[in-house]
mmCIF file of N, CA and C in Angstrom:
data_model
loop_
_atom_site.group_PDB
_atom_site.id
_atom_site.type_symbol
_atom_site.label_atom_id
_atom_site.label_comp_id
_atom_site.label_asym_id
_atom_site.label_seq_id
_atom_site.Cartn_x
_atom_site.Cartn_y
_atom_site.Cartn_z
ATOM 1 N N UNK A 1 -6.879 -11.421 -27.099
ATOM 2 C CA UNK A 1 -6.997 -12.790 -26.623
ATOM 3 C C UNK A 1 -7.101 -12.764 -25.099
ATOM 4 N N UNK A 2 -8.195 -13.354 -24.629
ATOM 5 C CA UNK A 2 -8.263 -13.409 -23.191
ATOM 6 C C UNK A 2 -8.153 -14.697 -22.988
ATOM 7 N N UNK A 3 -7.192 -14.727 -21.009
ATOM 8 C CA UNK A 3 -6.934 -15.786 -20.551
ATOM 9 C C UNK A 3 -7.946 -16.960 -19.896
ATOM 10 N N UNK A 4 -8.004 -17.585 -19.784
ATOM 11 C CA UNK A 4 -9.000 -18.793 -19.251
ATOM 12 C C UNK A 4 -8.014 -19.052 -18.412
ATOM 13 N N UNK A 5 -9.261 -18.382 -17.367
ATOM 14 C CA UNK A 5 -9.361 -18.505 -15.715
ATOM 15 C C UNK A 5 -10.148 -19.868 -15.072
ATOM 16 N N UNK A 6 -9.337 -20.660 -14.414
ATOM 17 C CA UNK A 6 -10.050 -21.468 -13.954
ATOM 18 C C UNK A 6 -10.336 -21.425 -12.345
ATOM 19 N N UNK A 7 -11.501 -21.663 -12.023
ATOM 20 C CA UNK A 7 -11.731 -22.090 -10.797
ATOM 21 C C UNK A 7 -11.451 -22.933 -10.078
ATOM 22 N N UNK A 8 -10.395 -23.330 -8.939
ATOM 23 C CA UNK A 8 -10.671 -25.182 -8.358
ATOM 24 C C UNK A 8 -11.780 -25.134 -7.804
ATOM 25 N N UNK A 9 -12.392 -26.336 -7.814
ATOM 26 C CA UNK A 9 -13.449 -27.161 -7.464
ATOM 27 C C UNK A 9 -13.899 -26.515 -6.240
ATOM 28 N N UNK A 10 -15.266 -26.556 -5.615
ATOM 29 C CA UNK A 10 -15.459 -26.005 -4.190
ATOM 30 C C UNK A 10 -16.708 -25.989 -3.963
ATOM 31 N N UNK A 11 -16.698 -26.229 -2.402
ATOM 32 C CA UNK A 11 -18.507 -26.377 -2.789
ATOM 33 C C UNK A 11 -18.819 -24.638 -2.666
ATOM 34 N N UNK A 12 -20.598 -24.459 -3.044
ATOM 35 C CA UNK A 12 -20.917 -23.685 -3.009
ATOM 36 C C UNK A 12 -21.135 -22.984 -1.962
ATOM 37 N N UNK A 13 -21.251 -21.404 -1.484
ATOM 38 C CA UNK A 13 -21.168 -20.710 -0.001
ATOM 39 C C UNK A 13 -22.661 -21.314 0.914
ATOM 40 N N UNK A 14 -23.569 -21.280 -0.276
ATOM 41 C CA UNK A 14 -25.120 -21.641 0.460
ATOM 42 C C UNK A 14 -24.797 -23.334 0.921
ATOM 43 N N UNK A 15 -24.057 -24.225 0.352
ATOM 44 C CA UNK A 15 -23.897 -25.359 0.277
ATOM 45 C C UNK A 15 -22.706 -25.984 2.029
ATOM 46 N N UNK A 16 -22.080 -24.846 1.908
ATOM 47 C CA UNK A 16 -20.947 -24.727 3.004
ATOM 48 C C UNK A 16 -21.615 -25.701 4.286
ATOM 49 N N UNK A 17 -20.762 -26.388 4.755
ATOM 50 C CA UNK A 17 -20.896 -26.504 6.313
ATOM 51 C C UNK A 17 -19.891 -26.691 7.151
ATOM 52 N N UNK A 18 -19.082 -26.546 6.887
ATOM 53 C CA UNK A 18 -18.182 -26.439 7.361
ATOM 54 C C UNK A 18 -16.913 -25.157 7.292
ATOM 55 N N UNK A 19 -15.958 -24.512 8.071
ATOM 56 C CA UNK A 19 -14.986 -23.637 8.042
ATOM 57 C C UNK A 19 -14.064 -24.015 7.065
ATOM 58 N N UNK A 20 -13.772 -25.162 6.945
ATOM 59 C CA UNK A 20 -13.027 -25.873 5.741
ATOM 60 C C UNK A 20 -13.846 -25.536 4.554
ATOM 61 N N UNK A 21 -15.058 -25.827 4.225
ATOM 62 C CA UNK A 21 -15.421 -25.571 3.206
ATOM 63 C C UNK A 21 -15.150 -24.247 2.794
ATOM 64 N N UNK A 22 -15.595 -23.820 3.374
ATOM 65 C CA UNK A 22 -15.679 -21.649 3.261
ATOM 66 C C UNK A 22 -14.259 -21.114 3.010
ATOM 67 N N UNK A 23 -13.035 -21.633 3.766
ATOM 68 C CA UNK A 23 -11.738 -21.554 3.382
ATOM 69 C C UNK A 23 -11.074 -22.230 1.862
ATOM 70 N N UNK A 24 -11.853 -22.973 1.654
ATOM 71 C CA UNK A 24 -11.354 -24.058 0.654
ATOM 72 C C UNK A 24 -12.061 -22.831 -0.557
ATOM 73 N N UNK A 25 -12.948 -22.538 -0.144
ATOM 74 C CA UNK A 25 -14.136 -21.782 -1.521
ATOM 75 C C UNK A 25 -12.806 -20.307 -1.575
ATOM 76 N N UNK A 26 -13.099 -19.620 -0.891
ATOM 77 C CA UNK A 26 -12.611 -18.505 -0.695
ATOM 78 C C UNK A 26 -10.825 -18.420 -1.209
ATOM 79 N N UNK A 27 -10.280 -19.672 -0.440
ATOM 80 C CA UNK A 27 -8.486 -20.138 -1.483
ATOM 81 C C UNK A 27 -8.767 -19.726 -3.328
ATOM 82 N N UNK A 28 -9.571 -20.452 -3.169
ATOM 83 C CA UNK A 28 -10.183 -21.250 -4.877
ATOM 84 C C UNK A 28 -10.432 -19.468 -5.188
ATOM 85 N N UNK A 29 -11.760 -18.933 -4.915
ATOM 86 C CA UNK A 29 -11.805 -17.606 -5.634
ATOM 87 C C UNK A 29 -10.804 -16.253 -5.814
ATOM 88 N N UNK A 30 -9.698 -16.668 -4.546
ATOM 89 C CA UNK A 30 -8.775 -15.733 -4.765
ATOM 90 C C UNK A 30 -7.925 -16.037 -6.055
ATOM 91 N N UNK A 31 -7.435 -17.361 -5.908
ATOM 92 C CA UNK A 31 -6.250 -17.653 -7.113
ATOM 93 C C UNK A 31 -6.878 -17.081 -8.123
ATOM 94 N N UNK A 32 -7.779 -17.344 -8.102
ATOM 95 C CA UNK A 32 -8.839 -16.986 -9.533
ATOM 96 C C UNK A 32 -8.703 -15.512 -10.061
ATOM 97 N N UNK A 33 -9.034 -14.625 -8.783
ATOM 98 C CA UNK A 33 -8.927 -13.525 -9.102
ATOM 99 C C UNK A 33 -7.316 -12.891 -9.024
ATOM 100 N N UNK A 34 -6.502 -13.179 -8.797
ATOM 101 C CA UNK A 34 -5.191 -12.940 -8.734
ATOM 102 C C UNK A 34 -5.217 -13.133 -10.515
ATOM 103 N N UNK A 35 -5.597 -14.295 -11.177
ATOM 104 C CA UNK A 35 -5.072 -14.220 -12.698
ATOM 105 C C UNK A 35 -6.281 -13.333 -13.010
ATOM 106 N N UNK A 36 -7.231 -13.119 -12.911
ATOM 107 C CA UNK A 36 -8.306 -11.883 -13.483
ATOM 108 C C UNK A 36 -7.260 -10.362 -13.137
ATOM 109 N N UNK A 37 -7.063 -10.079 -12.050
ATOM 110 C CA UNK A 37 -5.989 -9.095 -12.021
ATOM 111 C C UNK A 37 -4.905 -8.779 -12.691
ATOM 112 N N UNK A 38 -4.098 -10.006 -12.951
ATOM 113 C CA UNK A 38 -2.967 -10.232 -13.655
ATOM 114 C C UNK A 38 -3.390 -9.652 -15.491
ATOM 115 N N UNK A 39 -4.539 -9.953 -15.683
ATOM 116 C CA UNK A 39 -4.844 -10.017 -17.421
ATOM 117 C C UNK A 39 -5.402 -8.030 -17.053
ATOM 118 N N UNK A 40 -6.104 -7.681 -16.184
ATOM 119 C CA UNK A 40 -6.425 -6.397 -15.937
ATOM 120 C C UNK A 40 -5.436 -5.872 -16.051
ATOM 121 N N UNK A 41 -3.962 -5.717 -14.955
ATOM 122 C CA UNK A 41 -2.514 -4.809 -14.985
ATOM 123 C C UNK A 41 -2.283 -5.277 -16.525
ATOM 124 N N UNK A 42 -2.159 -6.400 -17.462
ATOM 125 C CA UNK A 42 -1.534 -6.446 -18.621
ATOM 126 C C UNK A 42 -2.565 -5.546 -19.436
ATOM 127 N N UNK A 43 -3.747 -4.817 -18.920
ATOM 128 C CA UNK A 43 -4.328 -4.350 -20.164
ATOM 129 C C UNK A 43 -4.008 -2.380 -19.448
ATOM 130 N N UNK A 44 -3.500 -2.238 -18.160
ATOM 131 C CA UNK A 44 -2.681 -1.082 -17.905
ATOM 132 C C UNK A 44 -1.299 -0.881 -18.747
ATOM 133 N N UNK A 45 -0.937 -1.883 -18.843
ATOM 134 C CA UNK A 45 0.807 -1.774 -19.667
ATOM 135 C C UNK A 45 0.642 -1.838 -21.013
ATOM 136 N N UNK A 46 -0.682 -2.447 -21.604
ATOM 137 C CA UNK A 46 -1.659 -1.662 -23.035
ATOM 138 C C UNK A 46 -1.547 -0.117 -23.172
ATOM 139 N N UNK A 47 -2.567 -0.087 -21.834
ATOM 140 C CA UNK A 47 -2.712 1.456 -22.233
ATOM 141 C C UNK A 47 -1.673 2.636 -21.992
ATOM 142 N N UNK A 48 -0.593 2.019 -21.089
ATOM 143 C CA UNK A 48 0.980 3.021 -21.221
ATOM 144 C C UNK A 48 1.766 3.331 -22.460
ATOM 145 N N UNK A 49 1.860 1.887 -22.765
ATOM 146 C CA UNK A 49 1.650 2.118 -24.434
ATOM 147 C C UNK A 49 1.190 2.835 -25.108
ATOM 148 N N UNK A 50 0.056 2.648 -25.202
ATOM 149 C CA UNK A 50 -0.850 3.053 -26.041
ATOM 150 C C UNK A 50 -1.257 4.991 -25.850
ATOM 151 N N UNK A 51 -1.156 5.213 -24.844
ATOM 152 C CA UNK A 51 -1.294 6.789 -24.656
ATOM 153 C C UNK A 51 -0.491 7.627 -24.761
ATOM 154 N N UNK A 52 -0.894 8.646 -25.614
ATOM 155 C CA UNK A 52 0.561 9.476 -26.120
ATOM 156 C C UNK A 52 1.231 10.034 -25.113
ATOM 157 N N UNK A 53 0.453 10.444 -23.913
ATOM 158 C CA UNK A 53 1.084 11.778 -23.343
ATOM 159 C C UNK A 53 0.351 11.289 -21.947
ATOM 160 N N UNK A 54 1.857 11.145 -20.822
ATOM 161 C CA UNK A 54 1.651 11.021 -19.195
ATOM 162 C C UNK A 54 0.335 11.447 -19.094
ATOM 163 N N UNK A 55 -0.480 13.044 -19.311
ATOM 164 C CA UNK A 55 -1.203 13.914 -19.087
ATOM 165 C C UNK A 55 -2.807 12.765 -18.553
ATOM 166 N N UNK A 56 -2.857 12.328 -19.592
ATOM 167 C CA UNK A 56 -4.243 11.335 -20.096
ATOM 168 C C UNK A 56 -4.073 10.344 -18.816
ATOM 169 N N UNK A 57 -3.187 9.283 -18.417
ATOM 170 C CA UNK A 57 -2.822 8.620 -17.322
ATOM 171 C C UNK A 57 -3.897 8.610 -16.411
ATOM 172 N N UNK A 58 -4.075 9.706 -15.878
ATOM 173 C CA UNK A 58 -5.008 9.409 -14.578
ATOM 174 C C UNK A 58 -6.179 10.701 -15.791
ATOM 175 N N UNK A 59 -7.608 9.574 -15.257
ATOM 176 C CA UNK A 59 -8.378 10.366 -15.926
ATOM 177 C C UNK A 59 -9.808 10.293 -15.216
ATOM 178 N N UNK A 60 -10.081 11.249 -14.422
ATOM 179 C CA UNK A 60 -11.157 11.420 -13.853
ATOM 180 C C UNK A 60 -12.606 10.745 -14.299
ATOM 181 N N UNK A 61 -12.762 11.204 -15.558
ATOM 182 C CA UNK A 61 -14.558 10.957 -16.318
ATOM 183 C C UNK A 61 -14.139 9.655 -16.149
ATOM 184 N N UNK A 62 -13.005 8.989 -16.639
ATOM 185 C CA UNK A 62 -13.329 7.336 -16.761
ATOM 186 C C UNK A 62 -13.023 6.283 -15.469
ATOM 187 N N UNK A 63 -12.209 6.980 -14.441
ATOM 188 C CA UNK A 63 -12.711 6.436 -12.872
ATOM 189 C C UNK A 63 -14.144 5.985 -12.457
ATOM 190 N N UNK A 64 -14.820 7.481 -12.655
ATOM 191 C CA UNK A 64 -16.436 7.605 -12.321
ATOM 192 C C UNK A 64 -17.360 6.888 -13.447
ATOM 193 N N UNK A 65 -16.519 6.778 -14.789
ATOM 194 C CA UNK A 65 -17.390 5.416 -15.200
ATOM 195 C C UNK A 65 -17.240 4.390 -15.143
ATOM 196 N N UNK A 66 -16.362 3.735 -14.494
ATOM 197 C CA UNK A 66 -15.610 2.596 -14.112
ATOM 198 C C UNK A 66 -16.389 1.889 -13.026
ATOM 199 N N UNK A 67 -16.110 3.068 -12.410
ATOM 200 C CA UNK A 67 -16.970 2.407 -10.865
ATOM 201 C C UNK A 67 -18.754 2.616 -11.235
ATOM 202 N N UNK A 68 -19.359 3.582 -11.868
ATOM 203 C CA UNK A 68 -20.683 3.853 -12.021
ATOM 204 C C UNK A 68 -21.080 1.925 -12.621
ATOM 205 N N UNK A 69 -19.832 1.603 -14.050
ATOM 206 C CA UNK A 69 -20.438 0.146 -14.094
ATOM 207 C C UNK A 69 -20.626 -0.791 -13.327
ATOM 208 N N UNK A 70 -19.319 -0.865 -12.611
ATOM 209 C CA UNK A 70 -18.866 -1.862 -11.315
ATOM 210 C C UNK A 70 -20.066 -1.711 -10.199
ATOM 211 N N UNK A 71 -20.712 -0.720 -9.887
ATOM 212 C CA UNK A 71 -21.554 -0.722 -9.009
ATOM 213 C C UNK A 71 -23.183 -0.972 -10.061
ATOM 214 N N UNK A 72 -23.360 -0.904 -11.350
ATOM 215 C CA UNK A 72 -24.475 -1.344 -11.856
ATOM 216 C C UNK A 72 -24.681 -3.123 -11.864
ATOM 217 N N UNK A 73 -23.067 -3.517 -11.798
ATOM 218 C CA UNK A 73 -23.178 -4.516 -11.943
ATOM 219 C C UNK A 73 -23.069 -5.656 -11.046
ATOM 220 N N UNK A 74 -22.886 -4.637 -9.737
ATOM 221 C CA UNK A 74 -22.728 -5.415 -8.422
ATOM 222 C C UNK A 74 -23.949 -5.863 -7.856
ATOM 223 N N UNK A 75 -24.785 -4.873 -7.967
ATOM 224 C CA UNK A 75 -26.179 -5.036 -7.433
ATOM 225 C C UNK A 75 -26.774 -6.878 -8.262
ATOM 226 N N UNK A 76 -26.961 -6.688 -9.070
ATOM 227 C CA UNK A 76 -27.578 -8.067 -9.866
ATOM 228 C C UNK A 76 -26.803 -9.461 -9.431
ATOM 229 N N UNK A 77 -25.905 -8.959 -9.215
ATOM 230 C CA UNK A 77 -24.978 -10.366 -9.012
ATOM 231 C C UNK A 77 -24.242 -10.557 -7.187
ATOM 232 N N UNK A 78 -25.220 -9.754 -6.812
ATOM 233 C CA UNK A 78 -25.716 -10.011 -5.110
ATOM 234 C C UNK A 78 -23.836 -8.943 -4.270
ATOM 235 N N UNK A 79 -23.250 -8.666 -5.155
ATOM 236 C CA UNK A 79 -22.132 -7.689 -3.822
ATOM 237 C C UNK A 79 -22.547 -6.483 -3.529
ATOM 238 N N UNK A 80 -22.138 -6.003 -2.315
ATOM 239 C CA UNK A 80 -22.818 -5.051 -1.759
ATOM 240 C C UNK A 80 -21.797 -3.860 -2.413
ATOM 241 N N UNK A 81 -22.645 -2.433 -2.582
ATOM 242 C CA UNK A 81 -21.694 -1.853 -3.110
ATOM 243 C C UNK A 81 -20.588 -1.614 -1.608
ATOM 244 N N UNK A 82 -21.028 -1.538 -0.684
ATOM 245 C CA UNK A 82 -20.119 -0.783 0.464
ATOM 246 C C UNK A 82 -18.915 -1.795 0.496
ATOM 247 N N UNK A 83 -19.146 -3.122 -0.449
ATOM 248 C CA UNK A 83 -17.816 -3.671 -0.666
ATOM 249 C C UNK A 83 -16.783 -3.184 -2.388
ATOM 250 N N UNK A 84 -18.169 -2.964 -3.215
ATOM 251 C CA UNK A 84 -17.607 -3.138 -4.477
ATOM 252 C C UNK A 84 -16.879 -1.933 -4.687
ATOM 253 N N UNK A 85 -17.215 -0.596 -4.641
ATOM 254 C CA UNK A 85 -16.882 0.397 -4.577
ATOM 255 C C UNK A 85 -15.887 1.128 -3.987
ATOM 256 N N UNK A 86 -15.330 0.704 -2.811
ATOM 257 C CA UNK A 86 -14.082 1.419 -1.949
ATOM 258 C C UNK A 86 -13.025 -0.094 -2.922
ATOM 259 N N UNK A 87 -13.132 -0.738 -3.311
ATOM 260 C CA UNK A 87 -12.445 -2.116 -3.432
ATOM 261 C C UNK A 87 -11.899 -1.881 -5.140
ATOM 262 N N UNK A 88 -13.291 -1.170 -5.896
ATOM 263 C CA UNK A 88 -12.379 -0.705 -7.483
ATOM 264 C C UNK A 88 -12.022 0.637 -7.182
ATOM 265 N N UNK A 89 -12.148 1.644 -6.490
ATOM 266 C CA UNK A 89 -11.297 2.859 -6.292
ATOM 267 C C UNK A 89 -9.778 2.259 -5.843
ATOM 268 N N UNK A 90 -9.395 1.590 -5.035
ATOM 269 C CA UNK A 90 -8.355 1.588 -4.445
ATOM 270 C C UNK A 90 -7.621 0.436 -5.679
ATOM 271 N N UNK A 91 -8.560 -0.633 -6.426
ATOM 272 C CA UNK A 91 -8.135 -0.940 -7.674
ATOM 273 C C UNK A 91 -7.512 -0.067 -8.093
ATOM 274 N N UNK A 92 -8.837 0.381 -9.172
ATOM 275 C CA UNK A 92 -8.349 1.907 -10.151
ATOM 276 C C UNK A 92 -6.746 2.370 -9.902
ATOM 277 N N UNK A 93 -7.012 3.530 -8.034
ATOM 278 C CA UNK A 93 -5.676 3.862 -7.798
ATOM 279 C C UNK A 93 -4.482 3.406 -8.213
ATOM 280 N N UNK A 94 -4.462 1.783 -7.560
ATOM 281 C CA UNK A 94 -3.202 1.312 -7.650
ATOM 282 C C UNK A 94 -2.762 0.897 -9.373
ATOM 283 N N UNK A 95 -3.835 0.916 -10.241
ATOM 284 C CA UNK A 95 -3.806 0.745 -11.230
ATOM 285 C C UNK A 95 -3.084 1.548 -12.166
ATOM 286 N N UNK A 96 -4.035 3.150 -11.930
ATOM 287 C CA UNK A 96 -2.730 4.001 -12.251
ATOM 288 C C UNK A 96 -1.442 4.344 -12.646
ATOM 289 N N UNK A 97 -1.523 3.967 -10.610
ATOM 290 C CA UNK A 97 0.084 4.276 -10.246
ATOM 291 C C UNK A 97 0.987 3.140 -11.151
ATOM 292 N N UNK A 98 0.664 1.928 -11.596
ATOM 293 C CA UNK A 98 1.282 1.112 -12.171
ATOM 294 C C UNK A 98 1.273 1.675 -13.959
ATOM 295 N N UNK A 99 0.274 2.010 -14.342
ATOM 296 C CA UNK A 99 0.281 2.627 -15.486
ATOM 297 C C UNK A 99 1.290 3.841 -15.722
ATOM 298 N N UNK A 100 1.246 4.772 -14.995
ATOM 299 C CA UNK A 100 2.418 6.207 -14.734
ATOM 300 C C UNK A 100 3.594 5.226 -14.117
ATOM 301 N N UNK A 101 4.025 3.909 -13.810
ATOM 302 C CA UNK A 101 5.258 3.232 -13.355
ATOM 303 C C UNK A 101 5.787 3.068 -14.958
ATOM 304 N N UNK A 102 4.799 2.272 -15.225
ATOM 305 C CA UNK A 102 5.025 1.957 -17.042
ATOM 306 C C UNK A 102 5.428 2.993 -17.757
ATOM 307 N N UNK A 103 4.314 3.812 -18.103
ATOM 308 C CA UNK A 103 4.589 4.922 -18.696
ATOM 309 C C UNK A 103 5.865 5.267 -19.046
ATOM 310 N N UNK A 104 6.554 5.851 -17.714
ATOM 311 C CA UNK A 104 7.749 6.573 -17.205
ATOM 312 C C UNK A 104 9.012 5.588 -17.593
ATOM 313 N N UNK A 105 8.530 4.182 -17.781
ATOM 314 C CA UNK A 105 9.930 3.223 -17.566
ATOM 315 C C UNK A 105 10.047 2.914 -18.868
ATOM 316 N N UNK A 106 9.109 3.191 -20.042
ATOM 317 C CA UNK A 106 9.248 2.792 -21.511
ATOM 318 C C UNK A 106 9.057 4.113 -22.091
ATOM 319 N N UNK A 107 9.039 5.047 -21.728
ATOM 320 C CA UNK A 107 8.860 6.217 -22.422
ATOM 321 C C UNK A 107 9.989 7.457 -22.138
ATOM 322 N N UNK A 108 9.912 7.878 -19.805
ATOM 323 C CA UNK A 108 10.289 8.971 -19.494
ATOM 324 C C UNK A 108 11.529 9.324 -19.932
#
């Protein structure tokens, strides 16, 4: 079951004219992504669960496909990778480290 994320209201960036606007947009897309994050870490404390053995935790092949999507899918939908890419590595990372937090606190 996934959460329904809502957006507040805002005008659009091309639409902007003002610093207020652009602040008002930018408030609005963070909250947003704070609960997109929030449902992401709940699907890390899935997979602490879910994985038999610390070992698996950090897993190389699926970093590099993580980001290989994140950057297929940045391009079409206008972010630059030199943002998307240093931004889900340091995701990923901290993701991890919260996964091996889990891990260790329901299992070690």
């Amino acid at each position: 079951m996934s959460d329904n994320v809502t957006i507040d209201p805002r005008t659009a960036p091309e639409a902007c004219g003002s610093m207020a606007e652009v602040r008002q947009g930018v408030d609005a897309l963070d909250r947003a992504l704070v609960q997109l994050l929030a449902e992401r870490q709940r699907y890390m404390d899935a997979a602490a669960r879910i994985k038999p053995d610390r070992s698996v935790v950090h897993d190389d092949a699926r970093i590099e496909d993580v980001v290989a999507k994140v950057l297929a899918a940045a391009g079409p939908a206008g972010l630059s990778p030199a943002i998307a890419e240093p931004v889900w590595r340091t995701l990923i990372d901290r993701c991890i480290a919260h996964e091996f937090s889990v891990w260790d606190r329901t299992r070690g």
